[in-house]
Every structure is written in C-alpha cells, then in structure tokens.
Coordinates of C-alpha atoms in Angstrom, one line a residue:
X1 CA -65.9 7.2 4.5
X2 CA -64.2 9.9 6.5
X3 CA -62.0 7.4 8.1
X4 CA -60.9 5.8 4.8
X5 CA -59.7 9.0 3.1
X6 CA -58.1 9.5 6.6
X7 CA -56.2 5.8 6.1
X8 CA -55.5 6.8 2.7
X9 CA -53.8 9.8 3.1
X10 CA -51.3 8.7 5.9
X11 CA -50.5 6.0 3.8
X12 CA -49.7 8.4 1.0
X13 CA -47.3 10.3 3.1
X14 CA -45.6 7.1 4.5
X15 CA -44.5 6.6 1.5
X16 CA -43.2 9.9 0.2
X17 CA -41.0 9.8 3.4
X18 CA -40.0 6.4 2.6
X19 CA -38.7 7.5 -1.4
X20 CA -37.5 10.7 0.2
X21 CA -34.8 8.4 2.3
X22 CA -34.0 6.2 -0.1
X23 CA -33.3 9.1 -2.5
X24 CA -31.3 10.6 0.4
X25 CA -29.1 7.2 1.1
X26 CA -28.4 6.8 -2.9
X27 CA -27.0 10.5 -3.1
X28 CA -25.4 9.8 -0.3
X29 CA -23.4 6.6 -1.7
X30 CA -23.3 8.6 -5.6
X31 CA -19.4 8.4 -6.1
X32 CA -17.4 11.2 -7.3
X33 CA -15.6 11.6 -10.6
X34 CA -11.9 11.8 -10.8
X35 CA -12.5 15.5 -12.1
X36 CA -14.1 16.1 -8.8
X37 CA -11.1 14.9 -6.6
X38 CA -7.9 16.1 -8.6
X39 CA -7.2 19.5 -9.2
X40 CA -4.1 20.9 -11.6
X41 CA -3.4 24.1 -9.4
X42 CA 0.4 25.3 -8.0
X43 CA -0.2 24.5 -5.0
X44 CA -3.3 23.2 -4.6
X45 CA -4.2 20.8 -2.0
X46 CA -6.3 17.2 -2.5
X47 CA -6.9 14.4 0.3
X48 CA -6.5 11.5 -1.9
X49 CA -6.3 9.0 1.1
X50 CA -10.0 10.6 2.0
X51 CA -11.8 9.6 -1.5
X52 CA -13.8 7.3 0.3
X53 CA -14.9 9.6 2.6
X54 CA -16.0 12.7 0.4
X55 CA -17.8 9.8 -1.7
X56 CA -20.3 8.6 1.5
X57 CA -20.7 12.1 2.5
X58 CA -21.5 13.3 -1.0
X59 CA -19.7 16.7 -0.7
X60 CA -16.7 18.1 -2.8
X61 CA -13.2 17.7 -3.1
X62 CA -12.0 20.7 -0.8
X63 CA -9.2 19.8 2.2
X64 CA -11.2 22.2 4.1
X65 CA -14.0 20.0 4.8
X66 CA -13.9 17.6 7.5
X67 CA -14.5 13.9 6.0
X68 CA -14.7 12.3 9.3
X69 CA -19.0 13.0 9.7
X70 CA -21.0 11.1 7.8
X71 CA -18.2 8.4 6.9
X72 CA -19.6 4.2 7.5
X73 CA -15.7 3.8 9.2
X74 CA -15.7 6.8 11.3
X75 CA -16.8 5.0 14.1
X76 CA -13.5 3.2 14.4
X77 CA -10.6 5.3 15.9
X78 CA -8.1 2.6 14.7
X79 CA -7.6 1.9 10.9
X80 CA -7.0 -2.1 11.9
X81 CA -10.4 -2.1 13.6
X82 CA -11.9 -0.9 10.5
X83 CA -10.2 -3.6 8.5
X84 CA -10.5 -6.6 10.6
X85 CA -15.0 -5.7 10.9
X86 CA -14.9 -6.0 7.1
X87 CA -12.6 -8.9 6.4
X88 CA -14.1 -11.3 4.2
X89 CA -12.5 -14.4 2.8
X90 CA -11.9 -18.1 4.4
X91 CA -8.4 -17.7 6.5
X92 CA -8.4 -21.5 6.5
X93 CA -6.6 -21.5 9.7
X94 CA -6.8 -25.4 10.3
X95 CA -4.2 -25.4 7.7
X96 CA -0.6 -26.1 8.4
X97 CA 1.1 -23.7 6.1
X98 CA -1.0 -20.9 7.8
X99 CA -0.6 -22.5 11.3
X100 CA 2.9 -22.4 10.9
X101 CA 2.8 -18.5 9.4
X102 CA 0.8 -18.2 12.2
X103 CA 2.7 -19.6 14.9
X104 CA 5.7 -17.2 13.5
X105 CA 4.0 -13.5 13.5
X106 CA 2.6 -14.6 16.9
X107 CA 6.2 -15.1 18.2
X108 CA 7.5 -11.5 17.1
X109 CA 5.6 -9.0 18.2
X110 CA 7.9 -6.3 17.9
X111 CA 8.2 -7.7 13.6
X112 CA 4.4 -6.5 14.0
X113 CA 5.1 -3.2 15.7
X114 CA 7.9 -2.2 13.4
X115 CA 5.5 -3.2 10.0
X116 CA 2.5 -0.9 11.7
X117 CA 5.3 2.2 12.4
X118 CA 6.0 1.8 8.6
X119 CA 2.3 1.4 7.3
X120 CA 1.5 4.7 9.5
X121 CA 1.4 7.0 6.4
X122 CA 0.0 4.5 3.9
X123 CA -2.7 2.2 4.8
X124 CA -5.6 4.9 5.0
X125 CA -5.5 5.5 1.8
X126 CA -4.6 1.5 0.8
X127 CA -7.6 1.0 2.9
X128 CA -9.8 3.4 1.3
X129 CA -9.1 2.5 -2.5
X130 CA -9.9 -1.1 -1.4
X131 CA -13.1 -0.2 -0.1
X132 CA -13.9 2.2 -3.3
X133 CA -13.3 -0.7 -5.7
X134 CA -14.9 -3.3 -3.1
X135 CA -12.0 -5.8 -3.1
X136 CA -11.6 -7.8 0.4
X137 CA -9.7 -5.7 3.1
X138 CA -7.7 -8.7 3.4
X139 CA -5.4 -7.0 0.6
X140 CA -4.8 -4.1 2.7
X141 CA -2.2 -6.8 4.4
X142 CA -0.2 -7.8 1.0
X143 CA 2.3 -4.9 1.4
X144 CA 3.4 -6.7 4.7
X145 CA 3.7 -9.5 2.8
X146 CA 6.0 -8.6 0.3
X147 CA 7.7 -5.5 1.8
X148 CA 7.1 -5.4 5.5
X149 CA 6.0 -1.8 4.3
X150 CA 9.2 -0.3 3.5
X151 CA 9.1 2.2 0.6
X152 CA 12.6 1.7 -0.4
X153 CA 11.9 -2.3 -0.3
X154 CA 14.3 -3.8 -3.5
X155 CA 14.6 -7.6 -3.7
X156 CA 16.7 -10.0 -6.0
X157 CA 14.7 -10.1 -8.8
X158 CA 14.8 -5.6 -9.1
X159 CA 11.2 -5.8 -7.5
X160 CA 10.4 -2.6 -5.8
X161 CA 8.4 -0.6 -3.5
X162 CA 5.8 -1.5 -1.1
X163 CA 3.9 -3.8 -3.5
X164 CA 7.3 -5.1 -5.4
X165 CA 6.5 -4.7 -8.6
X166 CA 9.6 -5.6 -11.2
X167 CA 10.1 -3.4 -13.6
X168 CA 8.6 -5.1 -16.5
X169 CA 4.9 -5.8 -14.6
X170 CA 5.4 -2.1 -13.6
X171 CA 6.1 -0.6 -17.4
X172 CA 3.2 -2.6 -18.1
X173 CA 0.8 -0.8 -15.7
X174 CA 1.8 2.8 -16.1
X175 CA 4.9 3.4 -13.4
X176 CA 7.7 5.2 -15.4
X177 CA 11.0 4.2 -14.6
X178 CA 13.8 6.8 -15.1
X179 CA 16.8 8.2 -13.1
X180 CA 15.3 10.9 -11.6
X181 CA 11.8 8.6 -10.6
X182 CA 10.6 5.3 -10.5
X183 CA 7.0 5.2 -10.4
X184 CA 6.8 1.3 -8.5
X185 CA 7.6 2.7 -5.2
X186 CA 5.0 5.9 -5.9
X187 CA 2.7 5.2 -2.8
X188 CA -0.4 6.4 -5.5
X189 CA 0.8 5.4 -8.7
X190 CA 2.3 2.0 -7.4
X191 CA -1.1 1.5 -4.8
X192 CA -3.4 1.7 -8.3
X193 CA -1.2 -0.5 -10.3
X194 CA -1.1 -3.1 -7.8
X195 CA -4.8 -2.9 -7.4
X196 CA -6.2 -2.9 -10.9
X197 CA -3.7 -6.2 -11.8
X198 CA -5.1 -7.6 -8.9
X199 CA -8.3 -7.1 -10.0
X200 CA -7.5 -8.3 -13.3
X201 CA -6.0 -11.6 -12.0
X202 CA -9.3 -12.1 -10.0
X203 CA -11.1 -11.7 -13.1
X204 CA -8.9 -14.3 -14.9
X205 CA -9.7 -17.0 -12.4
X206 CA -13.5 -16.7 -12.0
X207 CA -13.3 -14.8 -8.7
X208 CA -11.1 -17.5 -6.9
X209 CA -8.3 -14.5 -4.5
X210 CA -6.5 -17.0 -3.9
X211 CA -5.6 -17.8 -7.2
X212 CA -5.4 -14.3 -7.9
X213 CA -2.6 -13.7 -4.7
X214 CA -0.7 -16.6 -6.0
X215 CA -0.3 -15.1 -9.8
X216 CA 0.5 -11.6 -8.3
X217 CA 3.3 -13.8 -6.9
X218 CA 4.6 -16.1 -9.4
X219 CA 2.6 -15.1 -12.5
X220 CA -0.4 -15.6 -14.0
X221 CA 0.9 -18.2 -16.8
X222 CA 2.1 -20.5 -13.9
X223 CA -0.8 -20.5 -12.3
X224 CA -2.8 -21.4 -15.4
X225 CA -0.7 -24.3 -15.8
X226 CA -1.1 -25.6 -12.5
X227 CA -4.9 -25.1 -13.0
X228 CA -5.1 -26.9 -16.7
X229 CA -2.8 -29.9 -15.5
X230 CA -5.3 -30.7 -12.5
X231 CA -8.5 -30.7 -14.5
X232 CA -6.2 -32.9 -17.1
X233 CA -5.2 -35.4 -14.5
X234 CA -8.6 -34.7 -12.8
X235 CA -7.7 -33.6 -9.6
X236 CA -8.8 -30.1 -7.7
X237 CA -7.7 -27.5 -8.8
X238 CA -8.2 -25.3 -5.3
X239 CA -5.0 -23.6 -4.7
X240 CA -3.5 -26.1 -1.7
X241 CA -4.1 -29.0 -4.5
X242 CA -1.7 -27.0 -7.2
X243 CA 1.8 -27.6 -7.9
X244 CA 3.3 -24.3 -7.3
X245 CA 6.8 -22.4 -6.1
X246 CA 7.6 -23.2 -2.6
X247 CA 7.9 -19.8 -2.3
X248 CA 3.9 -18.8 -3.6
X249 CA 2.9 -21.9 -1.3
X250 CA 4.5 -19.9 1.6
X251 CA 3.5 -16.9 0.3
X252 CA -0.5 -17.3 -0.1
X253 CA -0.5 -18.6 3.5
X254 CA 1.3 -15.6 5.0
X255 CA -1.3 -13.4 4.0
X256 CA -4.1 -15.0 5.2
X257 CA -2.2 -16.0 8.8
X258 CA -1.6 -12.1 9.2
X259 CA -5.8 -11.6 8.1
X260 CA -6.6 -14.1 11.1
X261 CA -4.2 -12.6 13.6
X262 CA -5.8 -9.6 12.9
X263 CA -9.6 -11.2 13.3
X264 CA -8.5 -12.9 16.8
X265 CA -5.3 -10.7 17.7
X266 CA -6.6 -11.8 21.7
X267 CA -6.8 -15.3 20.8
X268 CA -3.5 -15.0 19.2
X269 CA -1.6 -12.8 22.3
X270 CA -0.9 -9.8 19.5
X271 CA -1.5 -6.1 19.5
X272 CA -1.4 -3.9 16.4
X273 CA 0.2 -1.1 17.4
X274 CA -2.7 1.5 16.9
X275 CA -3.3 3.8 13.8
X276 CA -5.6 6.6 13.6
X277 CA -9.0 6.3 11.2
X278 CA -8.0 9.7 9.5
X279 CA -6.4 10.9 6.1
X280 CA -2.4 11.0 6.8
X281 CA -1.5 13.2 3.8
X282 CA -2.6 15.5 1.5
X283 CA -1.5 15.6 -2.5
X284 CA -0.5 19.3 -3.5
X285 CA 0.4 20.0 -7.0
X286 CA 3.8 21.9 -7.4
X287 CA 3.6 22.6 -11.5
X288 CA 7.6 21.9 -11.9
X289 CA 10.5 20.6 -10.5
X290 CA 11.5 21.5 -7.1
X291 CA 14.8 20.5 -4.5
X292 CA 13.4 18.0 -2.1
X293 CA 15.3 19.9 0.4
X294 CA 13.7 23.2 -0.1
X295 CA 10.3 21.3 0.0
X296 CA 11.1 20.1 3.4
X297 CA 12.0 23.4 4.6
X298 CA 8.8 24.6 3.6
X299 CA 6.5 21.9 4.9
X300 CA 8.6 22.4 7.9
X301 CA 9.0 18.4 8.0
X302 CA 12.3 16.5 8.3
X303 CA 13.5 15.5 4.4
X304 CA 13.6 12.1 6.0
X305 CA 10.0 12.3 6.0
X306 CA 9.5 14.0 3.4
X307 CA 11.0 10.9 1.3
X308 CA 9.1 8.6 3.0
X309 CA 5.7 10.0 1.6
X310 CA 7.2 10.1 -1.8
X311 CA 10.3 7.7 -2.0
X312 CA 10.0 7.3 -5.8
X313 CA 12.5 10.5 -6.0
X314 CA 15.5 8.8 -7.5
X315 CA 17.4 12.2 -6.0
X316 CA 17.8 15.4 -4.4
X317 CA 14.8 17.1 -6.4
X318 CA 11.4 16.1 -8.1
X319 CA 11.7 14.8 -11.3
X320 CA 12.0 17.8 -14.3
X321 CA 9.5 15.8 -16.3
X322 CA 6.8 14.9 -13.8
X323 CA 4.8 13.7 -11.8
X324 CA 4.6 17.3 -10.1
X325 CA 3.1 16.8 -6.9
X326 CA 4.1 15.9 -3.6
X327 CA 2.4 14.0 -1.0
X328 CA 2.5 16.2 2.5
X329 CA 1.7 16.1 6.0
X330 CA -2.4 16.7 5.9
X331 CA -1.7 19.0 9.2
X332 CA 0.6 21.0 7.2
X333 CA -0.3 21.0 3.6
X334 CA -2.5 24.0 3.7
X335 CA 0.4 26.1 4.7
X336 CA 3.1 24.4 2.4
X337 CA 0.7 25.6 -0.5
X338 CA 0.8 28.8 0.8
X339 CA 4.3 29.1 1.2
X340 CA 4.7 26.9 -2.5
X341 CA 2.9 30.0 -4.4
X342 CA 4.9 32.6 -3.2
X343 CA 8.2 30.5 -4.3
X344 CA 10.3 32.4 -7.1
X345 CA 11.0 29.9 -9.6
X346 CA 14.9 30.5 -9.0
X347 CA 14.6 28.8 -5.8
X348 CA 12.8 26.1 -6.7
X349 CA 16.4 24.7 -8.3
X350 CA 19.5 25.6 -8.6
X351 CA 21.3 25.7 -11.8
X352 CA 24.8 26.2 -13.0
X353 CA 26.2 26.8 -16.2
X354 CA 29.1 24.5 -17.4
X355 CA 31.1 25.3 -20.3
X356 CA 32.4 22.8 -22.4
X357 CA 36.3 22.6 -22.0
X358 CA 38.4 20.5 -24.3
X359 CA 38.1 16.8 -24.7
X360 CA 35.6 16.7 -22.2
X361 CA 32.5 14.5 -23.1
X362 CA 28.9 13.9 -21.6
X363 CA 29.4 10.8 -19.6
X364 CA 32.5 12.5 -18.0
X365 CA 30.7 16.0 -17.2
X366 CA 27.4 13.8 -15.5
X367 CA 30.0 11.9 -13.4
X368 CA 31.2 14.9 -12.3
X369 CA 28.1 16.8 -11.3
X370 CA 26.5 13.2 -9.8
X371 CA 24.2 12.9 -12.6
X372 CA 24.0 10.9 -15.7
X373 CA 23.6 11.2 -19.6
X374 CA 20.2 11.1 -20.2
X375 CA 19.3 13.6 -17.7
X376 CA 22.2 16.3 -19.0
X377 CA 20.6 15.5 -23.1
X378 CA 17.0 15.9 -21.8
X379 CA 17.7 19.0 -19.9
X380 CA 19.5 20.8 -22.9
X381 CA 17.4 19.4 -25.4
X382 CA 20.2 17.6 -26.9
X383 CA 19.6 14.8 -29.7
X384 CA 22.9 13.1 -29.3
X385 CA 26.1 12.7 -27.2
X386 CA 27.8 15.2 -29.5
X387 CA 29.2 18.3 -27.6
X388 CA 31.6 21.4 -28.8
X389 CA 34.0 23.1 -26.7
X390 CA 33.3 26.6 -25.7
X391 CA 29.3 25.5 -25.5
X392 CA 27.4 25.4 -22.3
X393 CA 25.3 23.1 -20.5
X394 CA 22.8 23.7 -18.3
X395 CA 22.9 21.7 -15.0
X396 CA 20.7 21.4 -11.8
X397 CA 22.4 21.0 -8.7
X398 CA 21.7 20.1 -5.4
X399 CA 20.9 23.3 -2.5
X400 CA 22.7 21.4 -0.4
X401 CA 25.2 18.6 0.2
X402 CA 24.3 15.4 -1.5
X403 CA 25.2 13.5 2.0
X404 CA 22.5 15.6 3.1
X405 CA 19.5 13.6 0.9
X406 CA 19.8 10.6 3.3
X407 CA 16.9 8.7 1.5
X408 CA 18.4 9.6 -2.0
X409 CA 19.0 6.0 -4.2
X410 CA 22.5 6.9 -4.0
X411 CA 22.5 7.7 -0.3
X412 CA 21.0 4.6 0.4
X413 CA 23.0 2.6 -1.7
X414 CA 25.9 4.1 -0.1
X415 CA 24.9 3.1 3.3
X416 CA 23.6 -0.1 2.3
X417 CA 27.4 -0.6 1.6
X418 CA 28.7 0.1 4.9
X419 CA 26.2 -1.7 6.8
X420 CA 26.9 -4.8 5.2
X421 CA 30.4 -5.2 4.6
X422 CA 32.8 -2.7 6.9
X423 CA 36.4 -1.8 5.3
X424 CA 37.5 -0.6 2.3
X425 CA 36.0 -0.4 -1.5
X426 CA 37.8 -2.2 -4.2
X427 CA 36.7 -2.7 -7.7
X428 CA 37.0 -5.7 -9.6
X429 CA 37.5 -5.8 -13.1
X430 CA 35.2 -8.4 -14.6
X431 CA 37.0 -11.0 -16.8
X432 CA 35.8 -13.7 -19.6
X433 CA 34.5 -16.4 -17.4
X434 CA 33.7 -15.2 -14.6
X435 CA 30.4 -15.7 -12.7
X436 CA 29.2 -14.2 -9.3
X437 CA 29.9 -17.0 -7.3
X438 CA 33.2 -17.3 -8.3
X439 CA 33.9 -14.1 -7.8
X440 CA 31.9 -14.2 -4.4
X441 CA 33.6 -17.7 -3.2
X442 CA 37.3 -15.6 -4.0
X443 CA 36.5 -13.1 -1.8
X444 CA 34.4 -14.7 0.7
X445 CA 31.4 -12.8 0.2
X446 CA 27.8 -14.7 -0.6
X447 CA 26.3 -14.0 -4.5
X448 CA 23.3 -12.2 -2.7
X449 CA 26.1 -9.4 -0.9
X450 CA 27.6 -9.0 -4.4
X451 CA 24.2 -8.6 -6.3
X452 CA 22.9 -6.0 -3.6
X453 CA 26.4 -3.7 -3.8
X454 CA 26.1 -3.3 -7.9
X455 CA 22.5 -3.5 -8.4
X456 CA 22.5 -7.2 -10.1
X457 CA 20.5 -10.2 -9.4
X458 CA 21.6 -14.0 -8.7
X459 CA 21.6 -15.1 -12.6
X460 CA 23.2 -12.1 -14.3
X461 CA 25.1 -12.3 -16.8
X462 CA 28.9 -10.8 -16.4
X463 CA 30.5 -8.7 -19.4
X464 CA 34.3 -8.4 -19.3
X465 CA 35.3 -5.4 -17.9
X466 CA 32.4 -4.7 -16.1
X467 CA 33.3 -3.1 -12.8
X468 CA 32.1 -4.5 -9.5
X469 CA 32.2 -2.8 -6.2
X470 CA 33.3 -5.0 -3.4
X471 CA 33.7 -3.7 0.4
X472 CA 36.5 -5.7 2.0
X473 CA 37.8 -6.0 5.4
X474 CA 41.1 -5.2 6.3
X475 CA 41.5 -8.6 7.8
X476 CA 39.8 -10.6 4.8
X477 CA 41.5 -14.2 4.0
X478 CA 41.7 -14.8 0.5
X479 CA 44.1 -14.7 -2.1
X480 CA 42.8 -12.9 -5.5
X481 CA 43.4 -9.8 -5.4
X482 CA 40.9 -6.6 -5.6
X483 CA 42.1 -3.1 -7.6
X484 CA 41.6 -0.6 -4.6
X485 CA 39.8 2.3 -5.8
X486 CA 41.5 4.8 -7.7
X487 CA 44.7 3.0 -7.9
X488 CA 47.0 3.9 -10.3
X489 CA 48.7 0.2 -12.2
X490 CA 51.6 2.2 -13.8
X491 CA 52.8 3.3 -9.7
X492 CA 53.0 -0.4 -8.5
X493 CA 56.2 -2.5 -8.1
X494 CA 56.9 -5.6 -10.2
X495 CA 57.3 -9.0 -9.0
X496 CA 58.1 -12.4 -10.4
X497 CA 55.7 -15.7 -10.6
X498 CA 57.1 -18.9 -11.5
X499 CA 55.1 -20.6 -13.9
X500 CA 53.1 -23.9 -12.7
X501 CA 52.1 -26.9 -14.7
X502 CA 48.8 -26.3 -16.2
X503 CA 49.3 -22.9 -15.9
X504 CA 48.2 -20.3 -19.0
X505 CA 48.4 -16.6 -19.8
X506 CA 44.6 -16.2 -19.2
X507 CA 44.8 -18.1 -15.8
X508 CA 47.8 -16.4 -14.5
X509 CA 46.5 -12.9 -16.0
X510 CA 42.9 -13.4 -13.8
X511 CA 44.7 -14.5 -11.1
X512 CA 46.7 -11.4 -10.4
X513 CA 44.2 -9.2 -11.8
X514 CA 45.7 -8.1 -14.7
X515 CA 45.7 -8.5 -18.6
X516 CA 47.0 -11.2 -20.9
X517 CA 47.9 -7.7 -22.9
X518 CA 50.2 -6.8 -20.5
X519 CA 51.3 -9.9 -18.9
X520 CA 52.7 -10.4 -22.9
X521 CA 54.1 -6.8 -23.0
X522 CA 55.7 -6.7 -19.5
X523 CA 57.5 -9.7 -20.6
X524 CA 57.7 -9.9 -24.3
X525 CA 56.3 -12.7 -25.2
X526 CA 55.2 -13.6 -28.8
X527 CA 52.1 -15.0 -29.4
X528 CA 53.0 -18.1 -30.8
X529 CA 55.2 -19.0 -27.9
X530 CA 53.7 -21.2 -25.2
X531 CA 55.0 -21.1 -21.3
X532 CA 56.4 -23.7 -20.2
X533 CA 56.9 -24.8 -16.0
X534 CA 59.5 -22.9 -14.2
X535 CA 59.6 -19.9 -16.5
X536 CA 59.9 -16.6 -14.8
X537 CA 57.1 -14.2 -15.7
X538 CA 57.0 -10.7 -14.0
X539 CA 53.6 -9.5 -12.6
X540 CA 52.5 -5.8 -11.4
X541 CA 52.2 -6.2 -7.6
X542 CA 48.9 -5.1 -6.9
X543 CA 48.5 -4.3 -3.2
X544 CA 45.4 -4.7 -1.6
X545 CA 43.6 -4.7 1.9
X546 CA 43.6 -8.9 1.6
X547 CA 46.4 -10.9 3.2
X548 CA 48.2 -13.3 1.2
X549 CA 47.6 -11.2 -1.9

C-alpha cells in the first residue's frame, strides 16, 4: 500500500512539471500586440526589425533589452544562415530556366557581394516579418529579384523601391505618394505592403507560391487566365505548364536559383558575403517635420546613410504631413532621441517669409524656391492658386545647399543625367506627332535613355509642347536641332531654306524646331497660300551643340 501511494504521488508531480513547461513554452511563443511594439513619443525609440525577437522572449517593447537571449535564430551569427536552415519550398533545380539562373549568379560573385552590401540594413527585419507571418524564407530573396536591393530602384513601368511596387498596386495597399514622400520605397511601409499582397495572392491560388510569385509579377488576372485556359484545354496547370510573359517565366526561376545557391552555396562555388543576426535600426518617432540634414548631424551618421534607411524622402526634410519617424542606426538611436528632445522647434526647419510681388504666381514662386504647388497651397492652407500682391507665403527651405542632399529625387535625377549622357542639356519642344522613338532615333539616343531623363515610360503618350530634357554631346551626329537651355529665339540670326518637293509648313516648322506660327509671320504668308518648290522661306537659326544643325 505504502509503495502505491508512493507511485502515485511521483506520478502526480511528473505531471505538474510537465503542464508547468508547456505553460512556460506557450508564454513564451504568445505574440505581442502592435500596441506593445509602437510607441507615439518625440523621440522615442522602437526595434521594429527585433519584433520577432521580443515575441519568443515574451518581454516588452523597450530598446533597452537585449533580444538576442532567448531568440530560436540566435544561434546563427549570419542572417543567410538563418534563412537558408528554414527554407522550405521545392527549388526544382533539374529545371532549365533555373539551371540557367543558376549558372548566371554562380558566374558573378561580386553581383552577389554588391546585392548583400545593399541588403545590410534591411533583411533582419525582412527576415523577421517573414518569420512572424510564417511565409517561406524563400521571400526574403524577392527584393534581389526585382531590385538588387537598391532603395532608390525605379524601372520602366514607374515601379519603385526594393519590392517595385507601381504606383497604382501601391495606392492600393496604403503607400502614399506625394512630392515630399513616396511610401513604395518606405523599407516598413513598403516591406508590409509587399507582404500582405503576397499573402493575399497565395490565398487566391490555393497555397500554390509559385503562382503567387508569378502574379506579384505580372498580375493576378493573367495568371488566372493561364490557370482557367489549362483546365479548359485540360492540361496542368503547375506554373512551368502555363502560358505566361517571358519575363514572369524568367522571373519565377530567378528566385528559386538564388534560394538553392543559398541552400548549396559550396556546391555552387559562392559565398554570401556575411551579415550579422542582429536588429540594424531602430524606429524613433520625431512628432513633425525635420531637415534630413539636421537629423544626420544629430545621429552623427553621414546623410548618405541616413537616406538609405529612409529613402522614401522625396527631399531635403521629412515630409510636413507624416509619417514622423525615422529609421536610425540601433547603435545610435538612444542618443539621437536624446539629442531629438532637446531640439527647438526653430531648428527643426527653416522657414522664410516670401511676399507676394506683382504678377508673380504660385507655379513661378515654387520654381523658384525648388518646390512645387501643392506643397506651397498645403503649407499656407490655401484652397486655390489665387494669390494677392503684398501677401506672404510661408516657405521651408533647405539648412543647407540642395547639392548637399545627394540622395534627394532631384539629386539623383540630376546625376542620373550626367552618368548617362555627358555634354550639354537641351530641351525639346514636343510637337503634334511626335513619339519617343522618333525623337530618340533624331538624336541618337535609345527610348529607354529618354524615358529615364523625364520620368516617362516606353508607351507614353506625348502632348505638344511638352518639354523633354535631352543631354547631348558636343560631338553628337544628327541633324534636328535641340533648343539649348535657356535660349533666347528672339537673339538668333535668320537664315533661308529653299523649299523641297513634298515639303509643308508643319514639316519644315518640326524640322527646324520652330512654329508654323512663326514660320507664317517671319515670312508673311497667308493661310490660303500653299508653298510651292524653290520658294525661299527664312528660318531662325537655332544653334545647337549638334553638327550639321
């Protein structure tokens, strides 16, 4: 009897120990609210790239406490170690596409070490929203994919950002889109965007990713199609038996070559250049808008990098209407937040006061202070374009010079110019009829170079008089002429053209870059009259940097 009750009551406290653990390993998993990880303070600090983290550790949302303890990653010292132990889906590495993809990253090793320099600041907390959602780690690779990582990424089509979203797919999942921000290259903002449509695309077809990666590509609706015309011709409807864009074909394949390079990096003769298992950055909350420049200072970080952990900033400063926050250094967040409360708010921006002169008018006073309409009407609270003479306006300006804001959209733009075409700007005057390619075949420049120097994609549609910047060389062999900038028509001398057969008013106007207007005045012709070969018409002599002209 004795040794029964004996039996009885280890057993008993076998399993109290047992429900104790288990109780133990569920707190221990419990994940936090949002209200437990954000935080609306000036200046407050919050390791969003550590959610994961705080979550398997079960403690609170303070940057003071280390997240690396109790974490299932922290054994891994390098953040591609602790995606390639959890990768997940079939790499179907017999296939050719992803033979070929992955015959190609094998070959350029330093294309691999330049992608990991840029995902440095990113893919901990790209990593750790994968694993807090439990989508495949496989999708921590995407960005490479479509952006190589680069924050300022911009494409053809006006995708954007690390995840390239175009502005339409990005209006529809939150990212604002003004002059001052666009919200698609926000490394948060654009990071939970991208991930909740993928997760909605995975949910659309049954759970299949690779359906999913191919409608983040080329849309959902195509996709669909593809699927319903195999089952109606009764073929499969896996995503190598679809009829799809060469480019989603190629596309699909790329990510999951990169995912086995990754799982056999030896076998492949690659190294990921290495990148620590820890948080990079820090969110602090800065209440208002605050001169990127000034912010630098403060974090004492270049502003280079200071854009690079929040290249959605259009300009020199944060945008006036939100988000305010910046993503910092984690090393030196704490005392940036320091620092950030003891800021008068008369240094967070400079301001001057413009008043309004005679015929003056808003589009003319933005151009003037580098800014544009919208921004000067929401600033001063105005409903219209209307403005009186003797009023003022209230304008933010830059601490320092706007060359200074190297990552600026403008700055970038600006250098985009004069790595791709050297010499001197010209604008063309866009005329009824004309099309990119013309313009571009005229001038010898491809469609893509003239799309990337104004902002325009391959298929856009050209309005007369619609200026176009073009960067030509000195040397350049063409005949149409380009209106240097800031040329002044009325200072030009006159010459004479002899009119061809088959020649017309609008030809011989587009030709030498002027007006059928002024072709007509400078010569006095009436409407009614028709020209006629070997009449003598004079033409303003436009000079230009192209020979021939």
């Amino acid at each position: 009897c004795a040794m029964l009750k004996l039996r009885i009551i280890t057993i008993i406290i076998a399993l109290s120990l047992t429900a104790c653990n288990t109780l133990t390993e569920r707190q221990a998993h419990a994940p936090l609210s949002k209200d437990t990880i954000e935080t609306d303070n000036i200046g407050s600090t919050t390791d969003t790239s550590s959610i994961s983290s705080r979550r398997d550790n079960n403690v609170a949302a303070d940057p003071k406490v280390s997240t690396s303890q109790a974490s299932p990653s922290a054994e891994f010292d390098d953040i591609w170690m602790r995606i390639r132990d959890q990768l997940e889906l079939d790499h179907h590495d017999a296939r050719k596409k992803v033979k070929s993809k992955l015959a190609w990253y094998a070959r350029h090793q330093k294309y691999l070490d330049r992608v990991a320099s840029r995902a440095k600041p990113y893919l901990y907390h790209i990593v750790n929203e994968l694993e807090q959602r439990n989508m495949p780690l496989e999708l921590a690779l995407l960005p490479i994919v479509e952006s190589a990582y680069d924050p300022f990424a911009y494409s053809r089509s006006h995708a954007s950002g690390i995840w390239q979203f175009i502005p339409s797919t990005g209006k529809n999942y939150g990212l604002k889109q003004n002059w001052w921000y666009d919200g698609r290259r926000d490394i948060l903002a654009a990071t939970d965007a991208a991930l909740n449509y993928l997760e909605k695309l995975n949910a659309k077809f049954d759970g299949n990713w690779l359906h999913a990666l191919a409608a983040y590509n080329c849309g959902e609706s195509r996709v669909a199609r593809a699927i319903a015309h195999n089952k109606k011709a009764g073929k499969p409807t896996d995503f190598w038996s679809l009829s799809l864009p060469r480019e989603t074909r190629n596309y699909v394949p790329s990510l999951l070559a990169l995912a086995d390079l990754l799982a056999r990096s030896q076998d492949h003769g690659v190294n990921w250049q290495k990148i620590e298992n820890k948080p990079y950055f820090s969110k602090v909350q800065v209440q208002q808008q605050i001169d990127l420049a000034t912010a630098a200072s403060m974090a004492g970080i270049s502003l280079e990098d200071l854009y690079t952990l929040n290249p959605a900033f259009n300009r020199w400063a944060s945008a006036p209407e939100g988000p305010h926050h910046l993503l910092i250094p984690r090393d030196v967040s704490q005392s940036f937040s320091n620092k950030l409360k003891k800021l008068p708010d008369s240094e967070r921006i400079t301001w001057k006061r413009h008043i309004i002169k005679r015929g003056e008018n808003l589009g003319q006073i933005a151009r003037d202070y580098h800014s544009n309409v919208s921004a000067l009407k929401q600033i001063n609270k105005l409903n219209s374009n209307l403005i009186r003479e003797g009023h003022s306006l209230l304008i933010p300006t830059s601490k320092r010079p706007l060359q200074h804001y190297t990552l600026s959209q403008d700055s970038r733009r600006h250098k985009s110019l004069k790595k791709s075409k050297t010499g001197k700007n010209h604008l063309y005057v866009v005329r009824s009829g004309d099309t990119l390619w013309d313009i571009g075949r005229h001038y010898g420049v491809s469609v893509r170079q003239l799309s990337a120097w104004n902002d325009l994609n391959a298929h856009s549609v050209l309005r007369p008089g619609k200026k176009l910047n073009l960067w030509l060389s000195e040397n350049a062999k063409n005949t149409v002429q380009a209106i240097p900038v800031n040329y002044n028509a009325e200072s030009e001398p006159i010459t004479t053209y002899t009119v061809k057969k088959g020649d017309s008013l609008w030809l011989i106007a587009r030709r030498f870059q002027t007006s059928v207007a002024q072709l007509r005045s400078l010569n006095n012709l009436d409407n009614k009259k028709y020209l006629h070969p070997g009449q003598k018409l004079l033409i303003r002599n436009i000079r230009t940097g192209i020979s021939g002209a």
